[in-house]
CSV table of C-alpha atoms in Angstrom, one decimal:
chain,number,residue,atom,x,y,z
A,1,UNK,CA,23.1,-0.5,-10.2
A,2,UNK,CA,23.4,3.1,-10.8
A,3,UNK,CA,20.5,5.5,-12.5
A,4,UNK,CA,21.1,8.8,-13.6
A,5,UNK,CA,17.9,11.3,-12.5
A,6,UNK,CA,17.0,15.1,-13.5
A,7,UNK,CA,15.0,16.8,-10.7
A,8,UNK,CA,13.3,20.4,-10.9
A,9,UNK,CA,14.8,22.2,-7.9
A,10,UNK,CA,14.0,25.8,-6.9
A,11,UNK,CA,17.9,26.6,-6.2
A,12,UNK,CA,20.3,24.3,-7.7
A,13,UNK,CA,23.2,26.1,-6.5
A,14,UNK,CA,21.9,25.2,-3.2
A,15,UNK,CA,20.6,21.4,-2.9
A,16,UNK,CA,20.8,18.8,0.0
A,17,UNK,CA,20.8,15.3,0.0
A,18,UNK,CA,18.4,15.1,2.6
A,19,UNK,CA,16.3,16.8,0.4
A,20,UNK,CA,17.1,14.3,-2.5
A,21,UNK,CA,16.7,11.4,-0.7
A,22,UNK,CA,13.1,12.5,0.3
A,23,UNK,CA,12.3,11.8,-3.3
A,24,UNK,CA,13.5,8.0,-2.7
A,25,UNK,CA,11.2,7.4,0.2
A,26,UNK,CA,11.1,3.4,-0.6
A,27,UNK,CA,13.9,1.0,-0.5
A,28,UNK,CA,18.0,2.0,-0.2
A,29,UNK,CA,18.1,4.2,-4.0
A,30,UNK,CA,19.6,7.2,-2.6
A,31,UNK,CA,21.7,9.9,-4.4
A,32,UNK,CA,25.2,9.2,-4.2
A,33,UNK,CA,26.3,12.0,-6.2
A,34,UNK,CA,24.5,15.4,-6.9
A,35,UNK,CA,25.9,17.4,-10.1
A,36,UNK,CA,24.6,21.0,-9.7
A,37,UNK,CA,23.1,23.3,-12.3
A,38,UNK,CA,21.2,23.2,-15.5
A,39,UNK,CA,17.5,23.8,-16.8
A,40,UNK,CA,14.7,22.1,-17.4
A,41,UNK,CA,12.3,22.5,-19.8
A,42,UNK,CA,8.9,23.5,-18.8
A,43,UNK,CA,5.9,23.7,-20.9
A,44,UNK,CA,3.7,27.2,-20.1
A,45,UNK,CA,0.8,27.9,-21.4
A,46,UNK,CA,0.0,31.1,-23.2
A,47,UNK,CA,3.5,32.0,-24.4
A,48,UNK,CA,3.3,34.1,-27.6
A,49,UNK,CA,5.1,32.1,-30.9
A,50,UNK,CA,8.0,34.3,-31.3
A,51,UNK,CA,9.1,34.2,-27.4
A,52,UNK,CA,12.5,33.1,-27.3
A,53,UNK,CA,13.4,29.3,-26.4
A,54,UNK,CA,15.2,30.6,-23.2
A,55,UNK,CA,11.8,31.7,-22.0
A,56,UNK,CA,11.0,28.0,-21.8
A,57,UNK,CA,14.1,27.2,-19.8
A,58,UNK,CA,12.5,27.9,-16.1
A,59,UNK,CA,12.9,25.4,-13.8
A,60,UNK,CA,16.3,24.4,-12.3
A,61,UNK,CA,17.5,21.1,-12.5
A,62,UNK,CA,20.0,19.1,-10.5
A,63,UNK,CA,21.5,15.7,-11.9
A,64,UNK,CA,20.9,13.3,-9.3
A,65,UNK,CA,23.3,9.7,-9.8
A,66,UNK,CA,21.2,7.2,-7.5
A,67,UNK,CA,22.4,3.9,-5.9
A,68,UNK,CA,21.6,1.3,-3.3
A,69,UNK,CA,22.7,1.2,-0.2
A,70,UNK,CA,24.1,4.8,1.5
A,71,UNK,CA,27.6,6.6,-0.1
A,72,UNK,CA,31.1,6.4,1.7
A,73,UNK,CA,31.0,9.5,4.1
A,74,UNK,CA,27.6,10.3,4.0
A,75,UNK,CA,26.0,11.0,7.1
A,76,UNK,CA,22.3,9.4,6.6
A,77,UNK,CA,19.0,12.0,6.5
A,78,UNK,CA,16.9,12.4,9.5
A,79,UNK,CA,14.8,9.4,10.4
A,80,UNK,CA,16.8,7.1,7.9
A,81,UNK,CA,18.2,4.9,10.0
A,82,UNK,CA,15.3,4.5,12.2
A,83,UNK,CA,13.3,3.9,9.4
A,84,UNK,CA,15.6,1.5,8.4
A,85,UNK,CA,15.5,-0.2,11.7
A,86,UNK,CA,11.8,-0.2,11.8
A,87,UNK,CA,11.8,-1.7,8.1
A,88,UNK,CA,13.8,-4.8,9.8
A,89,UNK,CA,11.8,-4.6,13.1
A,90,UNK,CA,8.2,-5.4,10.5
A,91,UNK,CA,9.8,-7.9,8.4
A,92,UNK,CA,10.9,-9.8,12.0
A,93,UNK,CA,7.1,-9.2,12.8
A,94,UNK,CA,6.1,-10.4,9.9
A,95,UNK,CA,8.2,-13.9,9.7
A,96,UNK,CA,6.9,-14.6,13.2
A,97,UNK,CA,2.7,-14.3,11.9
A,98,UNK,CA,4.3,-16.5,9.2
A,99,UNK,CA,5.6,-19.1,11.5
A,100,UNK,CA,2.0,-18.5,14.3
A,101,UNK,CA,0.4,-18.8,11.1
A,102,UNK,CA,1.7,-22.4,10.0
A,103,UNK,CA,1.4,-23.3,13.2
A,104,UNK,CA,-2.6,-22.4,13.6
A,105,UNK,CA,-2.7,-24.3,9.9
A,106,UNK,CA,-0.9,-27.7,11.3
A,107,UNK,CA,-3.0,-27.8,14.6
A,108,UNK,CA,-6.2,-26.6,13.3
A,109,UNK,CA,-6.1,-29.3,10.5
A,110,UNK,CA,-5.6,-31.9,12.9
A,111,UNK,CA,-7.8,-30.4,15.4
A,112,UNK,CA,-10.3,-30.7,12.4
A,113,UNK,CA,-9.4,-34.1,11.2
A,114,UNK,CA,-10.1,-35.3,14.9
A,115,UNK,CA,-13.6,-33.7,15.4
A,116,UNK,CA,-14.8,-34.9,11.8
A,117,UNK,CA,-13.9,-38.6,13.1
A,118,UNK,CA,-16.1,-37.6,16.2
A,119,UNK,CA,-19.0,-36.3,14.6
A,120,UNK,CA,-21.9,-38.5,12.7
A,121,UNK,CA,-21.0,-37.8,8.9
A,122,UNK,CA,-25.1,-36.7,8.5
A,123,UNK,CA,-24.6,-33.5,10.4
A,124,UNK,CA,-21.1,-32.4,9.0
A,125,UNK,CA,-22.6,-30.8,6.3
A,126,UNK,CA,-24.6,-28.9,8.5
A,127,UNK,CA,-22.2,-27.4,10.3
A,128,UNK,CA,-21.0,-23.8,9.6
A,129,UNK,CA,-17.0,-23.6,9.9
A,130,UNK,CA,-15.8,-20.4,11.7
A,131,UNK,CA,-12.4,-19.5,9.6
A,132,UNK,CA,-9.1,-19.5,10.7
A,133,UNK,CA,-5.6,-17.4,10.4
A,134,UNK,CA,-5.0,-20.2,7.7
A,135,UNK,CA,-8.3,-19.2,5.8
A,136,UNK,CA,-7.8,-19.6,2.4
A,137,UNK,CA,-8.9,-17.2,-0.7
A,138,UNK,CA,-12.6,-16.3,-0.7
A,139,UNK,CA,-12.7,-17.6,2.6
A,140,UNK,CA,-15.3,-15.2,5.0
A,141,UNK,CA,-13.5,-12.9,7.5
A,142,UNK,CA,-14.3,-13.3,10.7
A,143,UNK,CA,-14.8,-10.8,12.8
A,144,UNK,CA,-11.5,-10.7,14.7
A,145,UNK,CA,-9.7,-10.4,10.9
A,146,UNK,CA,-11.4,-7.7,10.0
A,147,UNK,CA,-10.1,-5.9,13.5
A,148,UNK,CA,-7.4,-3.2,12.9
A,149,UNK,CA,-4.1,-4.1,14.8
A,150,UNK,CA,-5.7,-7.6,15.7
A,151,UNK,CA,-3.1,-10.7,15.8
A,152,UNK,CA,-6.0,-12.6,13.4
A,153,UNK,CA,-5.9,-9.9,10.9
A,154,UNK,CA,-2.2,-9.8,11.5
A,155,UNK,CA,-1.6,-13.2,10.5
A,156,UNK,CA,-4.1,-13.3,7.8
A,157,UNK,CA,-2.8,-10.1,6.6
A,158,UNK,CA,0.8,-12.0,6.3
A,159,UNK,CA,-0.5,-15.5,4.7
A,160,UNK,CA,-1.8,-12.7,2.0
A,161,UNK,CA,1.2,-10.5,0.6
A,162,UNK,CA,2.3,-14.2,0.1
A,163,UNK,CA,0.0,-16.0,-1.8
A,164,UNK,CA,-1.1,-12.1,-3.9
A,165,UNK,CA,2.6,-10.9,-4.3
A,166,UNK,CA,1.5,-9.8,-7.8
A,167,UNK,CA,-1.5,-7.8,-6.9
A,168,UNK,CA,0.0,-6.1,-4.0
A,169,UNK,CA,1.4,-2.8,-5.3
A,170,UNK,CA,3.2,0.1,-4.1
A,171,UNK,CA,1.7,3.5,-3.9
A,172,UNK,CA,3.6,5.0,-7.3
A,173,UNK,CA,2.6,1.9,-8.8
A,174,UNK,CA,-1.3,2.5,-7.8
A,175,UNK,CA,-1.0,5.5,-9.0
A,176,UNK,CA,0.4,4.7,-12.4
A,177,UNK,CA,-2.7,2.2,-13.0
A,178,UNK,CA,-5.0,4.9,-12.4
A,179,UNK,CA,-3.4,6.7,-15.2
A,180,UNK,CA,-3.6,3.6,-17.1
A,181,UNK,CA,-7.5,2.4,-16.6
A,182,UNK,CA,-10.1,4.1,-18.3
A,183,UNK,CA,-12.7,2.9,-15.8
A,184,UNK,CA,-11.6,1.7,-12.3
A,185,UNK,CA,-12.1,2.9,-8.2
A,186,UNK,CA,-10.2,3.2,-5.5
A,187,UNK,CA,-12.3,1.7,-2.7
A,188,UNK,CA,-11.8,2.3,1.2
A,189,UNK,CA,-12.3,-0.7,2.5
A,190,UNK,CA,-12.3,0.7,6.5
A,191,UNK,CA,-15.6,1.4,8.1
A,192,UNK,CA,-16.8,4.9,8.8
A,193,UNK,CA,-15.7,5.7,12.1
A,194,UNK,CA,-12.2,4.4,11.5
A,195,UNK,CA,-11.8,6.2,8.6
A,196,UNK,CA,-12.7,9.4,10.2
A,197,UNK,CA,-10.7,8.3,13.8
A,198,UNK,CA,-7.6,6.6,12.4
A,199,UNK,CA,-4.1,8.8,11.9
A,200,UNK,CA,-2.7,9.3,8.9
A,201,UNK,CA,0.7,10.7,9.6
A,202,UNK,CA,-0.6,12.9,12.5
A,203,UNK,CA,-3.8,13.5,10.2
A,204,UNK,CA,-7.3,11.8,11.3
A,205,UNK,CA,-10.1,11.2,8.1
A,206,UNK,CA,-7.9,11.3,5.2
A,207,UNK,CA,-8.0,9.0,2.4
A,208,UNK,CA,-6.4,8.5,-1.2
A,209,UNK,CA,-8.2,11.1,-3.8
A,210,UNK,CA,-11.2,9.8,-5.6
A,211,UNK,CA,-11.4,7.2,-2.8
A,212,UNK,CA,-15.5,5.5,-2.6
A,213,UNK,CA,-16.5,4.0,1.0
A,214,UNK,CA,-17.0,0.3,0.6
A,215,UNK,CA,-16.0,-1.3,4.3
A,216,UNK,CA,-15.1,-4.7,3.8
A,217,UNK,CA,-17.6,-5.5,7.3
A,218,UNK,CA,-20.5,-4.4,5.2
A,219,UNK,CA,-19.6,-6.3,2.0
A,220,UNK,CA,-19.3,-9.4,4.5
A,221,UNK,CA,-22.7,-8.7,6.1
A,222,UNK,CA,-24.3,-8.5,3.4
A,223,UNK,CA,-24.8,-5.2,3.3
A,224,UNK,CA,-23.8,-4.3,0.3
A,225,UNK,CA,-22.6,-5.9,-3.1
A,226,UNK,CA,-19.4,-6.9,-4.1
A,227,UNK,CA,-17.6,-4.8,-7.2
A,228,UNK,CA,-18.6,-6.0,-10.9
A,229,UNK,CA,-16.0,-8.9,-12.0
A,230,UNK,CA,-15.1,-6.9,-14.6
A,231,UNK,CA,-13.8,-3.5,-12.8
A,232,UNK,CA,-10.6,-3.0,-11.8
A,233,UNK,CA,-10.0,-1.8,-8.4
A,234,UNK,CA,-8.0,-0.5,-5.3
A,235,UNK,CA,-8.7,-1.5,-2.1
A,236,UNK,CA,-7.1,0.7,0.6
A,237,UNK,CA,-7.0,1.1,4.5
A,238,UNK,CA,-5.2,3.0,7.0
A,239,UNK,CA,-1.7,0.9,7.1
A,240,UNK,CA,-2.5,-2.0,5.0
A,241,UNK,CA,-3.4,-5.4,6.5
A,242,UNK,CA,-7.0,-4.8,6.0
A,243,UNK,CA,-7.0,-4.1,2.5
A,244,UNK,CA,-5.2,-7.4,2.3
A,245,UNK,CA,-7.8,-9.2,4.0
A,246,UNK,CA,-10.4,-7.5,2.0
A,247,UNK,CA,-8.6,-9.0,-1.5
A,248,UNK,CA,-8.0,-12.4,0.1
A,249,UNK,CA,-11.7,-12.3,0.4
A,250,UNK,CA,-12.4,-10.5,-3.0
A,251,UNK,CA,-9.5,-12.2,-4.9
A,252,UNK,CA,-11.6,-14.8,-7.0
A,253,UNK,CA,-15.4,-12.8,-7.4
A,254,UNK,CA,-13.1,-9.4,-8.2
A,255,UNK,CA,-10.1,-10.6,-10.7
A,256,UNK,CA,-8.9,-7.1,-11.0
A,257,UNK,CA,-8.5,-6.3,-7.3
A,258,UNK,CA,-5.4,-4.9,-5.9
A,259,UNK,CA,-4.3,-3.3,-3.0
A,260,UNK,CA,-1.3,-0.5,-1.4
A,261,UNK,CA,1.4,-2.2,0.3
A,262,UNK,CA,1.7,-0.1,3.3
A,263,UNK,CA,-2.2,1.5,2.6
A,264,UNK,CA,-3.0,5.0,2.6
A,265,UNK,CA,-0.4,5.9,5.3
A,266,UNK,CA,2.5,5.2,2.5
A,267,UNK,CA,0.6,6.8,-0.1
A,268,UNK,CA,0.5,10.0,1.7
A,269,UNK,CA,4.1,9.4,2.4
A,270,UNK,CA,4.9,9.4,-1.1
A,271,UNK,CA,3.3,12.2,-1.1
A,272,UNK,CA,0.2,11.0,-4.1
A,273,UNK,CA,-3.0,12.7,-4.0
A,274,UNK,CA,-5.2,13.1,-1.2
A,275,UNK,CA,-8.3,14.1,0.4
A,276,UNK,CA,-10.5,14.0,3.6
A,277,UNK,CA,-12.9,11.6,4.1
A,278,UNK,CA,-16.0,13.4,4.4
A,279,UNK,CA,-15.0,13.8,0.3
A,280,UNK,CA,-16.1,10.0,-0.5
């Protein structure tokens, strides 16, 4: 597949692919051939009527022919490869929490199956179940899930993208449906003091723009409500896998819930709106 793009550049006669590819920062589309020179229209405000039509011509332009995978005889940008490496080193990670997953599913059903046999049948309903990696939706986080970096969150965080594929977006995407929808928020789903401690690219206490506290521990506590049904919104965290927990949990009381693949940390990547977190 081949897509033909027009990109305002400062200095056509002078453009990189490094800096091309920087535009492409998801999947292999990259530029595999750059066709200098041109102009783009721009749109300025406060022109008078009888200015010529070349006074509208003021960006630069390159034509940018994009790809997959990376052009014969093209040495690779900066950090490419080893983000390509580290793209297959998380989807290894992830395929093994599948698999540890299945595997807590298989032995806690039976471990289940084996203690319900045990117990009299009068104090089963009783009982208060403590969830497990193989939770499913709606099903109360514990504790250890809603731990950043935690193997249970981890895992959970896994079984999710799977069984939500469709409600799981990418940050342009996110950003597009907030274009879209009239009324909807972005909620930040971490608590306060990782929101202010965790790194954002090198950057502690940012967040997306427009972004409302709402840490998934406190809508589990009790704390405080869950979103209106009807509201769309966009749950967010530092990397992702908690926002993931948070819409497994929210998935059937809040219909229009989504979440960032890759959380705030790819939206600032794609370079999307921002702001610091003593803004929410």
């Amino acid at each position: 597949m081949r897509l033909h793009v027009q990109i305002g550049v400062p200095n056509p006669g002078d453009v990189s692919l490094d800096a091309i590819a920087s535009c492409f920062p998801y999947g292999t589309l990259l530029p595999i051939v750059v066709e200098k020179g041109g102009l783009l229209g721009s749109s300025r405000a406060g022109l008078p009527a009888d200015e010529p039509v070349e006074a509208h011509m003021t960006v630069a332009c390159c034509c940018v022919t994009v790809g997959w995978g990376v052009p014969v005889g093209w040495d690779s940008p900066a950090g490419y490869l080893e983000a390509e490496e580290a793209e297959v080193k998380r989807d290894d990670e992830t395929a093994a929490f599948d698999k540890q997953a299945e595997a807590s599913a298989i032995l806690n059903k039976e471990a289940g199956a084996s203690a319900l046999e045990a117990v009299p049948a009068t104090t089963v309903a009783d009982e208060t179940l403590e969830p497990t990696v193989a939770s499913t939706p709606s099903t109360t986080p514990t504790r250890a899930e809603m731990t950043p970096g935690s193997p249970e969150m981890r895992a959970r965080a896994a079984l999710v993208q799977k069984r939500w594929a469709s409600r799981v977006l990418t940050p342009y995407e996110a950003f597009k449906l907030l274009g879209d929808e009239d009324a909807i928020e972005v909620y930040d789903v971490r608590t306060s003091e990782q929101a202010a401690n965790h790194e954002i690219n090198g950057c502690k206490g940012t967040t997306v723009l427009g972004a409302k506290s709402l840490p998934l521990d406190d809508i589990v506590s009790g704390m405080v409500d869950v979103p209106p049904s009807e509201l769309p919104i966009i749950l967010v965290c530092s990397r992702g896998p908690k926002s993931l927990v948070a819409l497994d949990y929210l998935a059937e009381a809040c219909p229009k819930a989504v979440c960032i693949e890759g959380g705030i940390t790819a939206w600032d990547v794609a370079k999307l709106p921002t702001q610091s977190v003593r803004g929410q």
